PDB file of C-alpha atoms in Angstrom:
ATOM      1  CA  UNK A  91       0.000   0.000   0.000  1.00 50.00           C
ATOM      2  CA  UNK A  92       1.496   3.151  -1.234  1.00 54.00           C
ATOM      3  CA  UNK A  93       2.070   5.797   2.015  1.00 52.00           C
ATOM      4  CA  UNK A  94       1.340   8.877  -0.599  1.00 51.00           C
ATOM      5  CA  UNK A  95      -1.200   8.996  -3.058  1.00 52.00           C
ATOM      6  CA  UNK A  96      -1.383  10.870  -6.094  1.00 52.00           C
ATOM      7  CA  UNK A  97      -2.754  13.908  -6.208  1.00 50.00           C
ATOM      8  CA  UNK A  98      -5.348  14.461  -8.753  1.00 51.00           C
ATOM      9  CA  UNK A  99      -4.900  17.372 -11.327  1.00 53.00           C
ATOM     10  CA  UNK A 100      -7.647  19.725 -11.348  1.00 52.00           C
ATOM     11  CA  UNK A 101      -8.724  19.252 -14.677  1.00 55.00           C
ATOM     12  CA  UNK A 102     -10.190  23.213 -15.236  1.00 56.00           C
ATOM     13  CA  UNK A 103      -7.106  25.187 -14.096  1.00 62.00           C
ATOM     14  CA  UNK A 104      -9.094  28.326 -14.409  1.00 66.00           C
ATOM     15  CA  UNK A 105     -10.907  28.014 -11.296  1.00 65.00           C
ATOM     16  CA  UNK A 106     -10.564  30.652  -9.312  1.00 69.00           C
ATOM     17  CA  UNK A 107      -8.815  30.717  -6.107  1.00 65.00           C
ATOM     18  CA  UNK A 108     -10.894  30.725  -2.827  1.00 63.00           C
ATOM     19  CA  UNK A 109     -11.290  34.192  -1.018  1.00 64.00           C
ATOM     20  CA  UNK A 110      -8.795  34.955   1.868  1.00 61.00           C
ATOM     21  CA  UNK A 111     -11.025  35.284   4.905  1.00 60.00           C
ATOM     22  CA  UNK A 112     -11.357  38.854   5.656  1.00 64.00           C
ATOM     23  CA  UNK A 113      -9.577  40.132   8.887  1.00 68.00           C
ATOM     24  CA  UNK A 114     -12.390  40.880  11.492  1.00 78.00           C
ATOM     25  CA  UNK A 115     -12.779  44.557  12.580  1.00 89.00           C
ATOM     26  CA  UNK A 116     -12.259  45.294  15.980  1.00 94.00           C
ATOM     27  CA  UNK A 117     -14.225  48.004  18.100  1.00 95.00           C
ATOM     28  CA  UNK A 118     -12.163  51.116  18.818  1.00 95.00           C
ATOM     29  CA  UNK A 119     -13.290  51.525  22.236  1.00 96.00           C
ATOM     30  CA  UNK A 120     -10.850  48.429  22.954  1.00 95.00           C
ATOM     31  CA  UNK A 121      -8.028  50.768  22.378  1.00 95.00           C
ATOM     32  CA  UNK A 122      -6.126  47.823  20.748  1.00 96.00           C
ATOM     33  CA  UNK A 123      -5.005  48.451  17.028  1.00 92.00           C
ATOM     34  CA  UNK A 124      -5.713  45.146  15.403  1.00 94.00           C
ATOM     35  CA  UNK A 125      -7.714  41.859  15.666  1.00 94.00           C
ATOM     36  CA  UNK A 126      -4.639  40.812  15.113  1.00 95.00           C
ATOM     37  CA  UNK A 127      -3.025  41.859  19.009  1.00 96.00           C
ATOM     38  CA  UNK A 128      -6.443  41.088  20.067  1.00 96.00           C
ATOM     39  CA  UNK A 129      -5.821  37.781  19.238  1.00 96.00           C
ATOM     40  CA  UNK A 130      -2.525  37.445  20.161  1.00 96.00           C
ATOM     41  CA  UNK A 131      -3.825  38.617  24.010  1.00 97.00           C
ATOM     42  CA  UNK A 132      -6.994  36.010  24.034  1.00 97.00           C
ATOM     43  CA  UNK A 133      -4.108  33.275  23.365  1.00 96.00           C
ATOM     44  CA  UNK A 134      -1.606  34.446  26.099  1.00 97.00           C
ATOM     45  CA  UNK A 135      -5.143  34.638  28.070  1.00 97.00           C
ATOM     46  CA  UNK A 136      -5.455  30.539  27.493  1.00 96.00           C
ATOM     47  CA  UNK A 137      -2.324  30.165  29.793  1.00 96.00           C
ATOM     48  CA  UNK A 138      -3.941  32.285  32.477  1.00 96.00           C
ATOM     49  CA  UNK A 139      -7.500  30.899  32.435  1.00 96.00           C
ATOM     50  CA  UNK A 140      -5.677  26.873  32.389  1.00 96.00           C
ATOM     51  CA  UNK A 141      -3.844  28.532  35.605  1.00 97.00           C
ATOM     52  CA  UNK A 142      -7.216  30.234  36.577  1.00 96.00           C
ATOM     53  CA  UNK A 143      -6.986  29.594  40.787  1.00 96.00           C
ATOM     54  CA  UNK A 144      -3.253  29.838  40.605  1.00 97.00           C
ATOM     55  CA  UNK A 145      -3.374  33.439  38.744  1.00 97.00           C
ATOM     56  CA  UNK A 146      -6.025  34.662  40.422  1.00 96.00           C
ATOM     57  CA  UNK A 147      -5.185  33.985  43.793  1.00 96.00           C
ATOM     58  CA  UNK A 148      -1.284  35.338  42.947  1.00 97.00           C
ATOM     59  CA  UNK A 149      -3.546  38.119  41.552  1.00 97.00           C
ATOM     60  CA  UNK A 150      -5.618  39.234  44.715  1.00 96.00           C
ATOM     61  CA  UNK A 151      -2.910  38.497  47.296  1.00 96.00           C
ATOM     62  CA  UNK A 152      -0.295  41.014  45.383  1.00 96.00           C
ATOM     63  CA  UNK A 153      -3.407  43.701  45.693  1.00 96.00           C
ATOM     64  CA  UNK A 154      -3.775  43.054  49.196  1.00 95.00           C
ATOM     65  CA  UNK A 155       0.005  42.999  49.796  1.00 95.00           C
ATOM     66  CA  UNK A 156       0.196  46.402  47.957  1.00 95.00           C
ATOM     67  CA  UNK A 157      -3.225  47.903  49.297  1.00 94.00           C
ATOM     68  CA  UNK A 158      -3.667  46.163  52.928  1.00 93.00           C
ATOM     69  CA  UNK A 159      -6.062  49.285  53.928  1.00 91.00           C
ATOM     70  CA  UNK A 160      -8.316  47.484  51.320  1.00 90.00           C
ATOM     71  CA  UNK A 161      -8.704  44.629  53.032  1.00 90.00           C
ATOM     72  CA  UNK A 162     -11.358  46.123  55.335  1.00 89.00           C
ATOM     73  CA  UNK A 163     -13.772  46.710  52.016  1.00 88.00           C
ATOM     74  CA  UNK A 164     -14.709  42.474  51.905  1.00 88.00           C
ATOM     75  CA  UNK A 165     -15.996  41.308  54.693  1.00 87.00           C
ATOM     76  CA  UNK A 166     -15.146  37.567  53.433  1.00 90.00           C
ATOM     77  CA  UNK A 167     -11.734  38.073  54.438  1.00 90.00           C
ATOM     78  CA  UNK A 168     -12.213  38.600  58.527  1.00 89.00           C
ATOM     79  CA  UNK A 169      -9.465  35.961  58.894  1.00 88.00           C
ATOM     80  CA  UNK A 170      -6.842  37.298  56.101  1.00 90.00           C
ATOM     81  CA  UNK A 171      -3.787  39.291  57.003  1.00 89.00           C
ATOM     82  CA  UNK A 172      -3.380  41.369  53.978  1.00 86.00           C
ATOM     83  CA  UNK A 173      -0.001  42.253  54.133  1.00 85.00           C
ATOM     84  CA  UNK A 174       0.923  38.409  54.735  1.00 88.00           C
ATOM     85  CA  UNK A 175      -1.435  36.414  52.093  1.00 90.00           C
ATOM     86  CA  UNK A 176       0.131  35.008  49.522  1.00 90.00           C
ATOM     87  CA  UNK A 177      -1.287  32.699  46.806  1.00 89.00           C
ATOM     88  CA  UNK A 178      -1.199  29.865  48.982  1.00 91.00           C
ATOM     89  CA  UNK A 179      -3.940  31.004  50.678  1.00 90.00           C
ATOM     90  CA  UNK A 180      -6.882  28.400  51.225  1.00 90.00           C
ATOM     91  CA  UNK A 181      -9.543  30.877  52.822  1.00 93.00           C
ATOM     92  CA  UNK A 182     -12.716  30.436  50.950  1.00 94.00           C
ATOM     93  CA  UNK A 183     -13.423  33.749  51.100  1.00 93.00           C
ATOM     94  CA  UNK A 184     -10.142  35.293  49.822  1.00 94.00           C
ATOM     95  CA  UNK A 185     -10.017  32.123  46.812  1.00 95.00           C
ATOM     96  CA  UNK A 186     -13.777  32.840  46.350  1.00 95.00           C
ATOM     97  CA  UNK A 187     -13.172  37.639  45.551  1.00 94.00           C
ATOM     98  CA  UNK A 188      -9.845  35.968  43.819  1.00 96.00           C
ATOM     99  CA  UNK A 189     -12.036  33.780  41.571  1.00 96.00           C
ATOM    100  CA  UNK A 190     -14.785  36.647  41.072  1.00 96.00           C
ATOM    101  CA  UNK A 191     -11.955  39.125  39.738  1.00 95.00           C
ATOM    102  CA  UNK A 192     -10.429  37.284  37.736  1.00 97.00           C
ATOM    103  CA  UNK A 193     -13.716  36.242  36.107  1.00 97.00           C
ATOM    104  CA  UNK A 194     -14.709  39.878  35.275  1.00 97.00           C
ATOM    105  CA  UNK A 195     -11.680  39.751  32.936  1.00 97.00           C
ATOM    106  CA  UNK A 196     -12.140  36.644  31.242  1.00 97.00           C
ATOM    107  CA  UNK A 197     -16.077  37.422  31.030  1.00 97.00           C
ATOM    108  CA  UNK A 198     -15.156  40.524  28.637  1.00 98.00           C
ATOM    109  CA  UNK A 199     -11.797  38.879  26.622  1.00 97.00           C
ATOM    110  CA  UNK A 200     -14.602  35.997  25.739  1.00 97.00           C
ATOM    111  CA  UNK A 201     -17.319  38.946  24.895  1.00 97.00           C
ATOM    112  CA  UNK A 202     -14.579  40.364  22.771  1.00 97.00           C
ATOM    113  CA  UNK A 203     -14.046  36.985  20.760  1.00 95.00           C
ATOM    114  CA  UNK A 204     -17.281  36.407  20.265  1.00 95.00           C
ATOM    115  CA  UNK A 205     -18.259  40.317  18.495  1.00 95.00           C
ATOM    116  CA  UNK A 206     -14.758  41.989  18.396  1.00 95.00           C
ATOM    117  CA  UNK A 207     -16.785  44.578  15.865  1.00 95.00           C
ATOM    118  CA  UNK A 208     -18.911  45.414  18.818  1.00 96.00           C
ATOM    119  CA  UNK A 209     -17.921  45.338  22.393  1.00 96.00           C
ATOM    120  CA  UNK A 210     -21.127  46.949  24.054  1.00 97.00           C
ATOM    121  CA  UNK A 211     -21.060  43.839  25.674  1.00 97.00           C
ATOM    122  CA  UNK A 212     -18.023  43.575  27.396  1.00 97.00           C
ATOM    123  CA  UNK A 213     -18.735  47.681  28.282  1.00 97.00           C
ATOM    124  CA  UNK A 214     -21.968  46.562  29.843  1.00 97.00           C
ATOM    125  CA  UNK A 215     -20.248  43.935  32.059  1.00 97.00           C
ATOM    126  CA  UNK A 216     -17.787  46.104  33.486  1.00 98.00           C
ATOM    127  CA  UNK A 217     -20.126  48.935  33.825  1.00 97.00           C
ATOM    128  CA  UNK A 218     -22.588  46.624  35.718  1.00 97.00           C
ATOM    129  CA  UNK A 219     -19.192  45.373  38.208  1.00 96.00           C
ATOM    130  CA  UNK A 220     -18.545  49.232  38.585  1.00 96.00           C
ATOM    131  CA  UNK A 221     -21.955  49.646  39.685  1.00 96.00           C
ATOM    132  CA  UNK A 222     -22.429  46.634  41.590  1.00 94.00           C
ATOM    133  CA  UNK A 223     -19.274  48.024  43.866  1.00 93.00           C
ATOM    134  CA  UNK A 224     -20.761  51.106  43.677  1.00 92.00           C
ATOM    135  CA  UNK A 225     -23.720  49.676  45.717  1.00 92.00           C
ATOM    136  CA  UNK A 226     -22.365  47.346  47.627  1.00 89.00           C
ATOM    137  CA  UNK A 227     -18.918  47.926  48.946  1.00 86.00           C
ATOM    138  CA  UNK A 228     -18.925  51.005  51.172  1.00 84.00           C
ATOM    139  CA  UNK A 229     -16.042  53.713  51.881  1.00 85.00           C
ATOM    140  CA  UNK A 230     -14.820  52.545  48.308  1.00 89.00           C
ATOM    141  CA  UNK A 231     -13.773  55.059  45.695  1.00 90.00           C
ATOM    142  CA  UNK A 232     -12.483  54.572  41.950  1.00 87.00           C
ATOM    143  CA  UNK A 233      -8.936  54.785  42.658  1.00 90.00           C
ATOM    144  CA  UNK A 234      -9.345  51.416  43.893  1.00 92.00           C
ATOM    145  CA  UNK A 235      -9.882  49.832  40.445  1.00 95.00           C
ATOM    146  CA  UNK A 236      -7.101  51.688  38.870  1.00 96.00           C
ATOM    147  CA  UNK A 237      -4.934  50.102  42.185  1.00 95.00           C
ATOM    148  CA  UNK A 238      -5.610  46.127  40.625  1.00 96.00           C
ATOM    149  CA  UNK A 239      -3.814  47.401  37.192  1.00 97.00           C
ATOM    150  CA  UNK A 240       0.218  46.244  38.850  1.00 98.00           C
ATOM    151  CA  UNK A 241      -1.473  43.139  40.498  1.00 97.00           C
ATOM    152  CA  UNK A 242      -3.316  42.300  36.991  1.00 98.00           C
ATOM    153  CA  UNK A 243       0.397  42.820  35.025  1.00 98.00           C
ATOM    154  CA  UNK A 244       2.355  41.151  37.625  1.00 98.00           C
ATOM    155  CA  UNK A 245       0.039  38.122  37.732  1.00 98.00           C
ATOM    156  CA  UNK A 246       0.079  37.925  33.577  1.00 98.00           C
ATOM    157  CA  UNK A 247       4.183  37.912  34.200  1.00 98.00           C
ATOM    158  CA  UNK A 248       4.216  35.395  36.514  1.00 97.00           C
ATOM    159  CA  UNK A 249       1.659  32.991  34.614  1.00 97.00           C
ATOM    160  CA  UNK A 250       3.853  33.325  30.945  1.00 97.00           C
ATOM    161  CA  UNK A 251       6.729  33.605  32.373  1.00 96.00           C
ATOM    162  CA  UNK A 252       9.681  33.780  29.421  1.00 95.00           C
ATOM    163  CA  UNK A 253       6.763  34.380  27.016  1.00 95.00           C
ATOM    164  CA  UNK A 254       6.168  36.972  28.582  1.00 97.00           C
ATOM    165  CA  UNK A 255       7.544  40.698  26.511  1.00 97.00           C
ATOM    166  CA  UNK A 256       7.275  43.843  25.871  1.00 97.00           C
ATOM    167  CA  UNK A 257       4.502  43.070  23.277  1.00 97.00           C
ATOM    168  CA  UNK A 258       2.528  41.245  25.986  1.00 97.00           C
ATOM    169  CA  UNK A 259       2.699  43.946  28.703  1.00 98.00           C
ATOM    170  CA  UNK A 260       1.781  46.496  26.449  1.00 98.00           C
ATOM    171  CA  UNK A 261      -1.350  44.697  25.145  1.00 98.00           C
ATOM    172  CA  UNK A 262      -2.367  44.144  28.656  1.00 98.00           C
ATOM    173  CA  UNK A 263      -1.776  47.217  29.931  1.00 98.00           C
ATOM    174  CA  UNK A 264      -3.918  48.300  27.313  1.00 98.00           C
ATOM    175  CA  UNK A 265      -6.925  45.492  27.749  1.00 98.00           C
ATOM    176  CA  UNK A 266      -6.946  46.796  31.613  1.00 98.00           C
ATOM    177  CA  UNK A 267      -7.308  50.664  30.703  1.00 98.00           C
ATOM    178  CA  UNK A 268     -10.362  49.304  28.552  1.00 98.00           C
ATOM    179  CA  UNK A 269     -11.478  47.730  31.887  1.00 98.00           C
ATOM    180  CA  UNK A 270     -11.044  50.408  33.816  1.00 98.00           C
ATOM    181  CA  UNK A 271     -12.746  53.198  31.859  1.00 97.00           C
ATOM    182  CA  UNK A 272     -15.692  51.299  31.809  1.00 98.00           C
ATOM    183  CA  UNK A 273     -15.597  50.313  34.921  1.00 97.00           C
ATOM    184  CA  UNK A 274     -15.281  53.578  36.615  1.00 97.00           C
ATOM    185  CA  UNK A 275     -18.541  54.853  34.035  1.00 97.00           C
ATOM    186  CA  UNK A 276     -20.165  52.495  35.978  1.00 96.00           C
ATOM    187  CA  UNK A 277     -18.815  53.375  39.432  1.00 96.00           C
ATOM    188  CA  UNK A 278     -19.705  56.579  38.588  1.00 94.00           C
ATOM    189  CA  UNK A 279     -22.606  56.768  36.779  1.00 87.00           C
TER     190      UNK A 279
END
């Protein structure tokens, strides 16, 4: 039995050739040039979300390291010493805010994929987690969302690791001033 077969020969050469896909638009609000980085970012992002408790605990606890004061905003962490947690942390109130924050970010990368034209979407979702601290989480002011931006970066390091570059901080530093904009309209609002 012969490994390769023969290709056949088309027999009408003068087919035309298939149209290249067209490269998908992506929403200006993003503040990321091409779908092309966009994509690039939602693939580094597979690393993080097959690391989800790992990155988002190593997440949360550098926040809390760098902003202990916060602490006192979450009520689930009574039993936490902020300027001691680390990611090893198994309170099930500190892994449960880790999990929630970290969600927020892969709820609007995956709102992103799915209409990149049109990201009203993702803007509602971090409006409505602006508002929802808004409500809930008293004695809390914007600056505190712009305070996660060093924890976000740091964790993103620390989950790629050598693939980690000057290309990939700067599209994530980007993808959280998206977040926070809309965020803070909701805060706001």
């Amino acid at each position: 039995m012969a490994v390769f077969k023969k290709l056949r020969k088309n027999k009408d050469k003068n087919l035309p050739l298939p149209e290249p896909e067209a490269v998908k638009p992506l929403d200006k609000r993003i503040g990321i040039d091409s779908y092309r980085d966009f994509f690039t970012l939602k693939n580094w992002w597979k690393s993080v979300d097959r690391k989800r408790v790992e990155a988002s605990t190593y997440m949360f606890s550098k926040y809390l390291n760098d902003f202990p004061q916060n602490k006192d905003l979450y009520l689930k962490l009574k039993n936490v010493n902020a300027q001691t947690v680390d990611m090893n942390c198994s309170d099930p109130g500190f892994e449960a805010i880790a999990a929630q924050y970290l969600k927020v970010f892969d709820d609007v990368i995956t709102a992103v994929e799915e209409k990149p034209g049109d990201v009203q979407t993702a803007c509602d979702r971090l409006q409505a987690v602006g508002k929802m601290h808004r409500q809930k989480v008293s004695g809390m002011d914007g600056t505190m969302f712009q305070n996660m931006e060093e924890p976000f970066i740091q964790m993103v390091s620390h989950i790629l690791q050598d693939r980690f570059n000057e290309k990939a901080e700067m599209l994530y530093r980007k993808f959280f001033q998206f977040c926070l904009k809309y965020l803070l309209e909701g805060f706001n609002g």
